Short mmCIF file of C-alpha atoms and ligand atoms in Angstrom, two decimals:
data_model
loop_
_atom_site.label_atom_id
_atom_site.label_comp_id
_atom_site.label_asym_id
_atom_site.label_seq_id
_atom_site.Cartn_x
_atom_site.Cartn_y
_atom_site.Cartn_z
CA UNK A 1 -8.51 22.34 -23.27
CA UNK A 2 -5.53 20.68 -21.58
CA UNK A 3 -3.49 17.57 -22.12
CA UNK A 4 -3.24 15.58 -18.90
CA UNK A 5 -0.68 12.86 -18.23
CA UNK A 6 -2.32 10.53 -15.69
CA UNK A 7 0.08 8.02 -14.14
CA UNK A 8 -1.54 4.86 -12.78
CA UNK A 9 -4.67 5.64 -14.82
CA UNK A 10 -5.44 1.93 -15.28
CA UNK A 11 -5.65 1.41 -11.51
CA UNK A 12 -8.63 1.92 -9.24
CA UNK A 13 -8.67 5.65 -8.47
CA UNK A 14 -6.75 6.67 -11.58
CA UNK A 15 -9.28 5.01 -13.91
CA UNK A 16 -12.17 6.60 -12.00
CA UNK A 17 -10.40 9.93 -12.53
CA UNK A 18 -10.01 9.33 -16.28
CA UNK A 19 -13.74 8.49 -16.57
CA UNK A 20 -14.55 11.63 -14.56
CA UNK A 21 -12.33 13.87 -16.71
CA UNK A 22 -13.87 12.57 -19.94
CA UNK A 23 -17.40 13.07 -18.59
CA UNK A 24 -16.90 16.53 -17.09
CA UNK A 25 -14.17 18.37 -19.08
CA UNK A 26 -12.72 18.82 -22.58
CA UNK A 27 -9.24 17.59 -21.56
CA UNK A 28 -7.42 14.82 -23.37
CA UNK A 29 -5.65 12.16 -21.32
CA UNK A 30 -2.53 10.09 -21.76
CA UNK A 31 -2.42 7.28 -19.22
CA UNK A 32 1.04 6.04 -18.28
CA UNK A 33 0.66 2.72 -16.51
CA UNK A 34 2.93 -0.29 -16.04
CA UNK A 35 -0.11 -2.59 -15.85
CA UNK A 36 1.12 -4.35 -12.75
CA UNK A 37 -1.21 -6.92 -11.19
CA UNK A 38 -3.21 -3.85 -9.97
CA UNK A 39 -3.62 -2.21 -13.37
CA UNK A 40 -6.33 -3.30 -15.78
CA UNK A 41 -6.78 -2.03 -19.33
CA UNK A 42 -10.43 -3.08 -19.10
CA UNK A 43 -11.00 -0.26 -16.61
CA UNK A 44 -10.56 2.17 -19.51
CA UNK A 45 -12.88 0.30 -21.90
CA UNK A 46 -15.49 2.39 -23.67
CA UNK A 47 -13.65 5.71 -23.36
CA UNK A 48 -13.26 7.75 -26.59
CA UNK A 49 -10.06 6.81 -28.43
CA UNK A 50 -9.53 10.36 -29.68
CA UNK A 51 -9.33 11.62 -26.08
CA UNK A 52 -7.70 8.77 -24.12
CA UNK A 53 -4.43 7.03 -24.97
CA UNK A 54 -2.76 4.30 -22.89
CA UNK A 55 1.04 4.07 -22.80
CA UNK A 56 2.30 0.98 -21.02
CA UNK A 57 5.49 1.84 -19.16
CA UNK A 58 7.21 2.38 -15.83
CA UNK A 59 7.19 5.78 -14.08
CA UNK A 60 10.72 5.02 -12.87
CA UNK A 61 11.97 4.81 -16.49
CA UNK A 62 13.18 8.32 -17.40
CA UNK A 63 13.34 7.51 -21.13
CA UNK A 64 9.60 6.71 -21.13
CA UNK A 65 8.59 9.48 -18.75
CA UNK A 66 10.46 12.43 -20.24
CA UNK A 67 8.74 12.81 -23.66
CA UNK A 68 5.30 12.19 -22.12
CA UNK A 69 5.79 14.89 -19.49
CA UNK A 70 7.23 17.25 -22.12
CA UNK A 71 4.03 17.10 -24.21
CA UNK A 72 1.63 17.44 -21.23
CA UNK A 73 0.08 20.57 -19.72
CA UNK A 74 -0.21 18.84 -16.35
CA UNK A 75 0.81 15.57 -14.70
CA UNK A 76 -1.63 13.93 -12.29
CA UNK A 77 0.37 11.31 -10.43
CA UNK A 78 -1.64 8.34 -9.13
CA UNK A 79 0.74 5.46 -9.92
CA UNK A 80 1.89 3.62 -6.82
CA UNK A 81 2.24 0.29 -5.18
CA UNK A 82 -0.81 0.75 -2.99
CA UNK A 83 -1.57 -2.34 -0.92
CA UNK A 84 -0.47 -2.31 2.73
CA UNK A 85 -0.55 -6.10 3.07
CA UNK A 86 1.78 -6.53 0.08
CA UNK A 87 4.16 -3.95 1.51
CA UNK A 88 4.57 -6.10 4.63
CA UNK A 89 5.50 -9.16 2.56
CA UNK A 90 7.76 -7.47 -0.05
CA UNK A 91 8.56 -3.76 0.46
CA UNK A 92 10.99 -3.40 -2.47
CA UNK A 93 8.50 -2.53 -5.27
CA UNK A 94 7.10 0.17 -2.97
CA UNK A 95 10.48 1.89 -2.87
CA UNK A 96 11.01 1.52 -6.62
CA UNK A 97 7.64 2.92 -7.67
CA UNK A 98 6.60 5.25 -4.87
CA UNK A 99 10.01 6.83 -4.26
CA UNK A 100 12.11 6.42 -7.43
CA UNK A 101 9.08 6.68 -9.71
CA UNK A 102 7.95 9.94 -8.10
CA UNK A 103 11.51 11.28 -8.24
CA UNK A 104 11.71 10.43 -11.97
CA UNK A 105 8.45 12.25 -12.71
CA UNK A 106 9.46 15.28 -10.64
CA UNK A 107 12.74 15.58 -12.52
CA UNK A 108 10.86 15.55 -15.84
CA UNK A 109 8.33 18.13 -14.56
CA UNK A 110 11.25 20.27 -13.48
CA UNK A 111 13.03 19.98 -16.84
CA UNK A 112 9.91 20.88 -18.82
CA UNK A 113 8.25 23.21 -16.28
CA UNK A 114 5.02 21.20 -16.25
CA UNK A 115 2.31 21.57 -13.59
CA UNK A 116 2.33 18.56 -11.26
CA UNK A 117 -0.31 17.19 -8.91
CA UNK A 118 0.72 14.43 -6.51
CA UNK A 119 -1.89 12.02 -5.17
CA UNK A 120 -1.28 10.76 -1.68
CA UNK A 121 -3.00 9.20 1.28
CA UNK A 122 -4.01 10.12 4.83
CA UNK A 123 -2.03 7.07 5.95
CA UNK A 124 1.10 9.26 5.99
CA UNK A 125 -0.22 10.68 9.29
CA UNK A 126 -0.29 7.31 11.06
CA UNK A 127 -3.42 6.55 13.05
CA UNK A 128 -5.66 8.03 15.74
CA UNK A 129 -7.02 6.42 18.90
CA UNK A 130 -10.58 5.15 18.51
CA UNK A 131 -11.87 7.51 21.20
CA UNK A 132 -9.79 10.53 20.08
CA UNK A 133 -12.05 13.33 18.76
CA UNK A 134 -9.15 14.70 16.63
CA UNK A 135 -9.03 14.46 12.82
CA UNK A 136 -6.05 14.85 10.49
CA UNK A 137 -5.38 18.33 9.12
CA UNK A 138 -2.70 19.67 6.75
CA UNK A 139 -0.50 20.45 9.77
CA UNK A 140 -0.66 17.00 11.42
CA UNK A 141 2.92 15.63 11.71
CA UNK A 142 3.84 12.68 9.49
CA UNK A 143 3.97 9.36 11.37
CA UNK A 144 3.56 6.51 8.84
CA UNK A 145 3.23 2.91 10.07
CA UNK A 146 3.83 0.56 7.12
CA UNK A 147 6.30 0.31 4.23
CA UNK A 148 3.41 1.49 1.99
CA UNK A 149 2.60 4.62 4.01
CA UNK A 150 6.25 5.43 4.67
CA UNK A 151 7.06 5.37 0.95
CA UNK A 152 4.02 7.57 0.25
CA UNK A 153 5.22 9.95 2.99
CA UNK A 154 8.67 9.96 1.39
CA UNK A 155 7.16 10.77 -2.01
CA UNK A 156 5.17 13.68 -0.52
CA UNK A 157 8.36 15.09 0.98
CA UNK A 158 10.15 14.80 -2.38
CA UNK A 159 7.36 16.84 -3.99
CA UNK A 160 7.64 19.52 -1.30
CA UNK A 161 11.43 19.66 -1.77
CA UNK A 162 11.12 19.93 -5.58
CA UNK A 163 8.72 22.88 -5.13
CA UNK A 164 11.01 24.62 -2.65
CA UNK A 165 14.40 23.81 -4.21
CA UNK A 166 13.60 23.83 -7.92
CA UNK A 167 10.37 25.80 -8.28
CA UNK A 168 8.35 22.87 -9.61
CA UNK A 169 4.69 23.96 -9.85
CA UNK A 170 3.24 21.19 -7.71
CA UNK A 171 0.34 20.58 -5.34
CA UNK A 172 -0.33 17.56 -3.11
CA UNK A 173 -3.54 15.96 -1.92
CA UNK A 174 -3.90 13.39 0.85
CA UNK A 175 -7.18 11.52 0.64
CA UNK A 176 -8.99 9.13 2.94
CA UNK A 177 -10.05 5.58 1.95
CA UNK A 178 -11.78 5.35 -1.42
CA UNK A 179 -14.52 2.98 -2.53
CA UNK A 180 -16.30 2.62 -5.86
CA UNK A 181 -16.07 0.74 -9.18
CA UNK A 182 -12.84 -0.72 -10.62
CA UNK A 183 -11.22 -1.42 -7.23
CA UNK A 184 -9.06 -4.56 -7.09
CA UNK A 185 -10.68 -7.43 -5.16
CA UNK A 186 -7.68 -7.63 -2.83
CA UNK A 187 -8.96 -4.48 -1.08
CA UNK A 188 -11.37 -4.58 1.87
CA UNK A 189 -14.72 -3.46 0.39
CA UNK A 190 -14.50 -5.24 -3.02
CA UNK A 191 -13.15 -8.37 -1.34
CA UNK A 192 -16.14 -8.55 0.99
CA UNK A 193 -18.65 -7.65 -1.74
CA UNK A 194 -17.32 -10.31 -4.11
CA UNK A 195 -17.22 -12.89 -1.31
CA UNK A 196 -20.90 -12.25 -0.58
CA UNK A 197 -21.78 -12.31 -4.30
CA UNK A 198 -20.13 -15.76 -4.48
CA UNK A 199 -21.95 -16.99 -1.38
CA UNK A 200 -18.76 -16.93 0.74
CA UNK A 201 -18.82 -15.44 4.26
CA UNK A 202 -16.94 -12.09 4.49
CA UNK A 203 -13.69 -11.90 6.48
CA UNK A 204 -13.04 -9.25 9.09
CA UNK A 205 -9.57 -8.49 10.50
CA UNK A 206 -9.33 -8.63 14.32
CA UNK A 207 -12.58 -7.49 15.92
CA UNK A 208 -13.55 -5.12 13.12
CA UNK A 209 -13.34 -2.04 15.31
CA UNK A 210 -10.78 -0.22 13.06
CA UNK A 211 -12.29 2.96 11.64
CA UNK A 212 -11.82 4.23 8.08
CA UNK A 213 -13.09 7.51 6.62
CA UNK A 214 -14.75 6.49 3.32
CA UNK A 215 -15.07 8.65 0.22
CA UNK A 216 -16.46 7.65 -3.17
CA UNK A 217 -13.70 7.63 -5.84
CA UNK A 218 -15.77 10.00 -7.99
CA UNK A 219 -15.71 12.61 -5.21
CA UNK A 220 -11.93 12.15 -4.97
CA UNK A 221 -11.76 12.88 -8.72
CA UNK A 222 -13.80 16.08 -8.49
CA UNK A 223 -11.57 17.25 -5.64
CA UNK A 224 -8.41 16.63 -7.70
CA UNK A 225 -9.84 18.55 -10.66
CA UNK A 226 -10.69 21.42 -8.29
CA UNK A 227 -7.11 21.49 -6.96
CA UNK A 228 -5.67 21.36 -10.51
CA UNK A 229 -7.88 24.27 -11.44
CA UNK A 230 -7.71 26.47 -8.32
CA UNK A 231 -5.07 25.03 -5.97
CA UNK A 232 -2.20 27.17 -4.82
CA UNK A 233 1.27 25.96 -5.86
CA UNK A 234 3.19 24.37 -3.00
CA UNK A 235 0.04 23.69 -0.97
CA UNK A 236 -1.28 20.43 0.43
CA UNK A 237 -5.03 19.73 0.55
CA UNK A 238 -6.73 16.98 2.56
CA UNK A 239 -9.64 15.29 0.79
CA UNK A 240 -12.39 13.62 2.80
CA UNK A 241 -16.17 13.27 2.89
CA UNK A 242 -16.88 12.80 6.63
CA UNK A 243 -17.47 9.09 6.05
CA UNK A 244 -16.11 7.48 9.23
CA UNK A 245 -17.25 3.87 9.68
CA UNK A 246 -15.76 0.94 11.54
CA UNK A 247 -14.98 -2.13 9.42
CA UNK A 248 -17.59 -4.23 11.22
CA UNK A 249 -20.36 -1.75 10.25
CA UNK A 250 -19.18 -1.81 6.62
CA UNK A 251 -19.38 -5.63 6.47
CA UNK A 252 -22.79 -5.59 8.18
CA UNK A 253 -24.03 -3.02 5.68
CA UNK A 254 -22.82 -5.12 2.71
CA UNK A 255 -24.64 -8.13 4.17
CA UNK A 256 -27.79 -6.09 4.82
CA UNK A 257 -27.88 -4.51 1.32
CA UNK A 258 -27.43 -7.96 -0.29
CA UNK A 259 -30.24 -9.45 1.81
CA UNK A 260 -28.09 -11.60 4.12
CA UNK A 261 -28.11 -11.94 7.95
CA UNK A 262 -25.85 -9.14 9.26
CA UNK A 263 -23.85 -11.54 11.48
CA UNK A 264 -22.91 -13.93 8.62
CA UNK A 265 -19.17 -13.12 8.65
CA UNK A 266 -15.95 -14.59 10.14
CA UNK A 267 -13.20 -12.93 12.17
CA UNK A 268 -9.62 -13.57 10.93
CA UNK A 269 -6.14 -12.79 12.30
CA UNK A 270 -5.45 -9.08 12.40
CA UNK A 271 -2.80 -7.46 10.18
CA UNK A 272 0.42 -6.57 12.08
CA UNK A 273 0.55 -2.83 12.88
CA UNK A 274 -3.05 -2.39 11.64
CA UNK A 275 -3.85 1.34 11.99
CA UNK A 276 -6.79 1.94 14.34
CA UNK A 277 -8.53 4.98 12.97
CA UNK A 278 -8.17 7.53 10.17
CA UNK A 279 -10.27 10.69 9.99
CA UNK A 280 -9.89 13.67 7.67
CA UNK A 281 -10.71 17.32 8.26
CA UNK A 282 -11.14 18.72 4.72
CA UNK A 283 -12.09 22.26 5.81
CA UNK A 284 -9.23 23.88 3.86
CA UNK A 285 -10.28 22.33 0.53
CA UNK A 286 -13.94 23.17 1.17
CA UNK A 287 -13.47 26.76 2.34
CA UNK A 288 -10.50 27.90 0.22
CA UNK A 289 -11.37 26.11 -3.05
CA UNK A 290 -15.13 25.64 -2.63
CA UNK A 291 -15.19 21.83 -3.14
CA UNK A 292 -17.80 19.54 -1.65
CA UNK A 293 -18.57 15.84 -2.11
CA UNK A 294 -21.67 14.73 -4.02
CA UNK A 295 -22.00 11.24 -2.47
CA UNK A 296 -23.15 12.45 0.97
CA UNK A 297 -24.64 9.10 1.83
CA UNK A 298 -22.24 6.14 2.25
CA UNK A 299 -25.05 3.57 2.18
CA UNK A 300 -26.34 4.56 -1.27
CA UNK A 301 -22.76 4.84 -2.63
CA UNK A 302 -22.06 1.36 -1.27
CA UNK A 303 -25.28 -0.03 -2.77
CA UNK A 304 -24.27 1.41 -6.18
CA UNK A 305 -20.81 -0.13 -5.79
CA UNK A 306 -22.33 -3.54 -4.96
CA UNK A 307 -24.49 -3.24 -8.12
CA UNK A 308 -21.37 -2.46 -10.16
CA UNK A 309 -19.57 -5.60 -8.92
CA UNK A 310 -22.72 -7.67 -9.52
CA UNK A 311 -22.93 -6.41 -13.10
CA UNK A 312 -19.20 -6.59 -13.85
CA UNK A 313 -18.16 -10.06 -12.74
CA UNK A 314 -16.14 -10.44 -15.97
CA UNK A 315 -13.94 -7.55 -14.74
CA UNK A 316 -13.12 -9.07 -11.32
CA UNK A 317 -13.56 -12.84 -11.66
CA UNK A 318 -10.13 -13.50 -13.27
CA UNK A 319 -8.29 -12.19 -10.18
CA UNK A 320 -10.57 -13.41 -7.38
CA UNK A 321 -9.27 -16.98 -6.90
CA UNK A 322 -5.62 -15.89 -6.81
CA UNK A 323 -6.36 -13.20 -4.21
CA UNK A 324 -8.27 -15.61 -1.97
CA UNK A 325 -5.52 -18.25 -2.27
CA UNK A 326 -2.97 -15.62 -1.16
CA UNK A 327 -5.08 -14.54 1.85
CA UNK A 328 -5.75 -18.18 2.77
CA UNK A 329 -2.00 -18.87 2.85
CA UNK A 330 -1.73 -16.06 5.46
CA UNK A 331 -4.69 -17.37 7.48
CA UNK A 332 -6.80 -14.38 6.46
N1 NAD B 1 -7.13 3.31 -2.52
C1 NAD B 1 -7.29 4.30 -1.62
O1 NAD B 1 -8.21 4.23 -0.82
C2 NAD B 1 -6.38 5.50 -1.63
C3 NAD B 1 -6.64 6.54 -0.74
C4 NAD B 1 -5.83 7.69 -0.78
C5 NAD B 1 -4.82 7.77 -1.71
N2 NAD B 1 -4.56 6.74 -2.54
C6 NAD B 1 -3.48 6.89 -3.53
O2 NAD B 1 -4.09 6.93 -4.81
C7 NAD B 1 -3.21 6.37 -5.78
C8 NAD B 1 -3.90 5.28 -6.55
O3 NAD B 1 -4.33 4.28 -5.63
P1 NAD B 1 -5.21 3.04 -6.14
O4 NAD B 1 -5.95 2.52 -4.97
O5 NAD B 1 -5.94 3.42 -7.36
O6 NAD B 1 -4.05 2.02 -6.52
P2 NAD B 1 -4.06 0.78 -7.52
O7 NAD B 1 -3.09 -0.19 -6.94
O8 NAD B 1 -5.45 0.33 -7.81
O9 NAD B 1 -3.49 1.39 -8.88
C9 NAD B 1 -2.14 1.72 -9.04
C10 NAD B 1 -1.87 1.79 -10.54
O10 NAD B 1 -0.50 2.20 -10.70
C11 NAD B 1 0.11 1.35 -11.68
N3 NAD B 1 1.54 1.27 -11.39
C12 NAD B 1 2.14 0.68 -10.32
N4 NAD B 1 3.47 0.79 -10.41
C13 NAD B 1 3.73 1.50 -11.55
C14 NAD B 1 4.91 1.95 -12.17
N5 NAD B 1 6.12 1.69 -11.64
N6 NAD B 1 4.81 2.66 -13.32
C15 NAD B 1 3.59 2.92 -13.87
N7 NAD B 1 2.44 2.50 -13.32
C16 NAD B 1 2.50 1.81 -12.17
C17 NAD B 1 -0.59 0.02 -11.55
O11 NAD B 1 -0.47 -0.75 -12.73
C18 NAD B 1 -2.03 0.47 -11.26
O12 NAD B 1 -2.74 0.66 -12.46
C19 NAD B 1 -1.98 5.88 -5.01
O13 NAD B 1 -0.98 6.87 -5.11
C20 NAD B 1 -2.48 5.77 -3.58
O14 NAD B 1 -1.42 5.97 -2.65
C21 NAD B 1 -5.31 5.60 -2.53
#
């Protein structure tokens, strides 16, 4: 049995990971989360109190971080400012959390010789042309587009340097776009689902041709546990489930599953610098560590996610109006 320190465990993917760990292992979990607008204590509701503890604090605060890292067997680092659109309007918190926060955690892991796993994104690789057959691999050069992805790229490079320079026992994973329960309604899929559930037409950036490679958050969690268990120190693993879909198809599928006409959506102004296509080749993780996703079928995973938002309006309703007012002020 291990003691995991999960940063950002009250956010979307971090909370899915905590639920996954409690369901599938004997580990105990301390969540360190600042509870920014993106964190929600309610995402941890119902978990056993003797195995999950929430500490509210900032990963950039060494006085908070140090004792928590010291008592852990492993740190799983999810905490980040994660929303591209926000990073275009105010990049500063992205530097504070994604760069200084990661640095602060790495220094504590170094001091106490604690195993460290860093969660990152495929957005560090930039984007691919729509008609390019290539997919990202672990050797694709970094080419981030936004303040969000550039700070994530910077944090990945810090982890690599702390492995090489100081012998920190760290691994990195870069995952494609996640969907599933507990995702903030500012993000593409939950925003469109909750619009449809409220009888509002979904909004699609540009022409909707941008392609994302979708993976269910629970599959991301099983991949991270696999890397913690069997990953080689210093290595990077790409996580993906072969789920490429253009945004227009995703909106049409949401409309179809909820029984609406598939053309009942509106086009809105595109985001500046909007990446065209992401696609992950996860061969290394599958062949070297034997991982595979369980949600093979995007449509059934999406239908389950829609059911979750239908049944958990109390979780998302308090943030919905504020998010829509923000997008409306940007014409989106
Ligand atoms: N969402 C995706 O599709 C996706 C894909 C690949 C990788 N990732 C990565 O996964 C991680 C989690 O993403 P997410 O979508 O769950 O994000 P999220 O925004 O839903 O959650 C982030 C969490 O971190 C917390 N946090 C933010 N700043 C903090 C700080 N300074 N100290 C402590 N806690 C802080 C927030 O309160 C929140 O609970 C991020 O590192 C992100 O880059 C996300």
